Amino acid sequence: MFPLRKARPTRLWSPRPHKFLHTRSSLSHYSISPTRLALLGCGIAGGTWYLKTHSIFADAPEIDKPSRTQTPLSTLLRSYTVYALCSIPVLVDYSPSILTTLISIPGVKQVTEAIVRATFFAQFVGGDSAEDTIPLLQQLREENKGVLLAYSVEVRQHEAEGKVEKRALRSSSQIHKQNVEETIRCIDVAADFEDRLGVGVERKTWVAVKLTALLPSAQSLINLSAHLRHSRPQSLTLVPFPGVPRTSDLAFIDSGAPPPTTLTMSDVAALKELYADLTRIAERGQQRGVKIIVDAEYTWYQPAIDAFTLSLMRRFNLSTHRLESSTVQPVQPLVYATYQAYLRRTPSYIQQSIQDAKAGGYSLGIKLVRGAYHPFEVEAAPTPAECPVWTSKPETDACYDQCAAVLLSALKDDISSALRPQIGILFGTHNAHSCIKILDGLVARNVAEERGGQVVVPDAVASRCAIGQLFGMSDALTDSLVNKVQSSSPFIIKYVPYGPVSAVMPYLCRRAIENKSVLFGADGAAAERRRVGTEIRRRMLGF
C-alpha cells in the first residue's frame, strides 16, 4: 500500500470574502518588507529561469522508472524553487499584492511575466492555449494518466461582484463570450487528441467549466441563488444550506414561466444566454465524446450553479440521447456536478442526488472534492451556527471519506444492475489516506481485485470511476497511484489549466491561497520540496 504520512491540522484564516484578490496596504506585522519579499522571489525565481533556458540532464538512469523519460535536472531545480516559495505562508498570502506591484512598474512587467512563465506557470499550467497542451497530454497518456483540461482565464473579482460601470460591463461581456468559444475549442482539442489514439480507447481527456467566467457579471448568479434559497419548498430545508436543486429552479428559462420579480431584466437576459451557451458546450461535448465537469464555487453562487448543472444532467445524461451528427459512442454520464465535502450539506445532498437521478432516469456525474474556499466561507457566515462548512480539517476529511464510501457502494450497485453507466465518479483528492480507502473500498466491494501488490481495475469500473490531482502538485502521490493501479485506460487524472501567462496569474494566486491546506499540509509543498531535493541530491551527488 502507499506509505502513510501523519497529517497535521490545517491552519484556518479568515479574510473578508469580497477581498480575496484585493491588494493589501501593509505588511507591517511581518518583518520582511514587500519590496524585499518581491526581490527575494524574483532573485530565486530568476536563477531558476536561467536554468530553465539551459537543458541540463543527469547522466544516471532512473532505477525505479526505467521506462519513463528522465526528468531534466533543470525541471527538478525549477520545481524545488517553486515548492520552496510555496512553503512560505507570507509569500502565498501576499502573492496578489506582489505581482500587482511588479507588473505595474514599467520595464519590470515583462521581466516578471518571464520569471512567472519559467517557474510557477511551467509548474502548474499546461500552456498558453489548448493546442499548446497537446505534448503534455501525450506525455501524461504515455504514463497512463488522463487529463481534465480547463481554460483558466478568470473574471476579475470586481466584475464577478457586478461592481462595474456599463461601459466596462460591455467589455466584460465580450470577454465572457470569448470564454464560451474557447471552452468549445477546448472540447475540440480534447476530442481530436482522443481520436488520434484510436477507436475503442476509453476517452479520458475531459473539460472543466467554471460558470462565473461565462457571464458578463457573476452578480446574476448571486441574485438567482438568493431567489432560489427563498422560493424552494420548505420540505427541502432538511438539506443544509445551500440546499438541493429542484427541476423547477429554471422554469423561467426552460419552461416559459414568468421570471422571478427579484431578478432584473439584465439578470434574466444573462441567465438565459448562459443556459444557451451551456447547451452549446454540452452538445459539443456530446458530439465529440468529451465529458463536461462543472466546477463548484462559493456558496453564494452555488444554488444557481446546482440548478444549471441539474438541468444539463437531466437533458444530456440520458443513455438513449444521442445527436445524429455524433461520430463517437455516447459517453455517460456526460455532465458532472462538483460536490464539496467541506459543506455540511454534502452527505445528504449526495443521497438526494442519487435518488433524484434514479427517479428521473438520468445518469449521475459526481466530482467529489474537499473544497477550496473554506476560509472565505467561514468569514462570510453571519454566525458560527450558520456557517455552511465544517470548522475543522478532520471533520472535512471524515465527511469526504464518508461520501466516498457511499459513492463506491452506488458504483457497485450500478455495475451489478446497469448495462450502461448510470453513475460516474471523479474523486479529486491530494490526500493519500483517502486514496488508499478508495482503492481498498473497490477491492472490499469485489469490483476490483488485489493481485501481486496491484489493484486490478476492470473496464466496467474504469469507465465509471477515476481519481484526480492538480497538475504540478502531489506528483509523487499521482505516480504511486499509477503504479498501484492496473487498468486498460487511465484511472488517474491530472487537472491541467491553461491560458496566457498574463491572464493566468490571478488563477495562480487564487489557487495558491485557496489550496493552503494542500500547500501547507503533511503532503504539501514542503513535502514536495523535500522529495524533489532528494532526487536532485541523488542526481548530483549519487546518494
Tab-separated table of C-alpha atoms in Angstrom, residues 146 251 514:
chain	number	residue	atom	x	y	z
A	146	GLY	CA	-5.786	11.141	-18.130
A	251	ALA	CA	-38.696	27.164	-15.109
A	514	GLU	CA	-7.319	28.645	-1.704
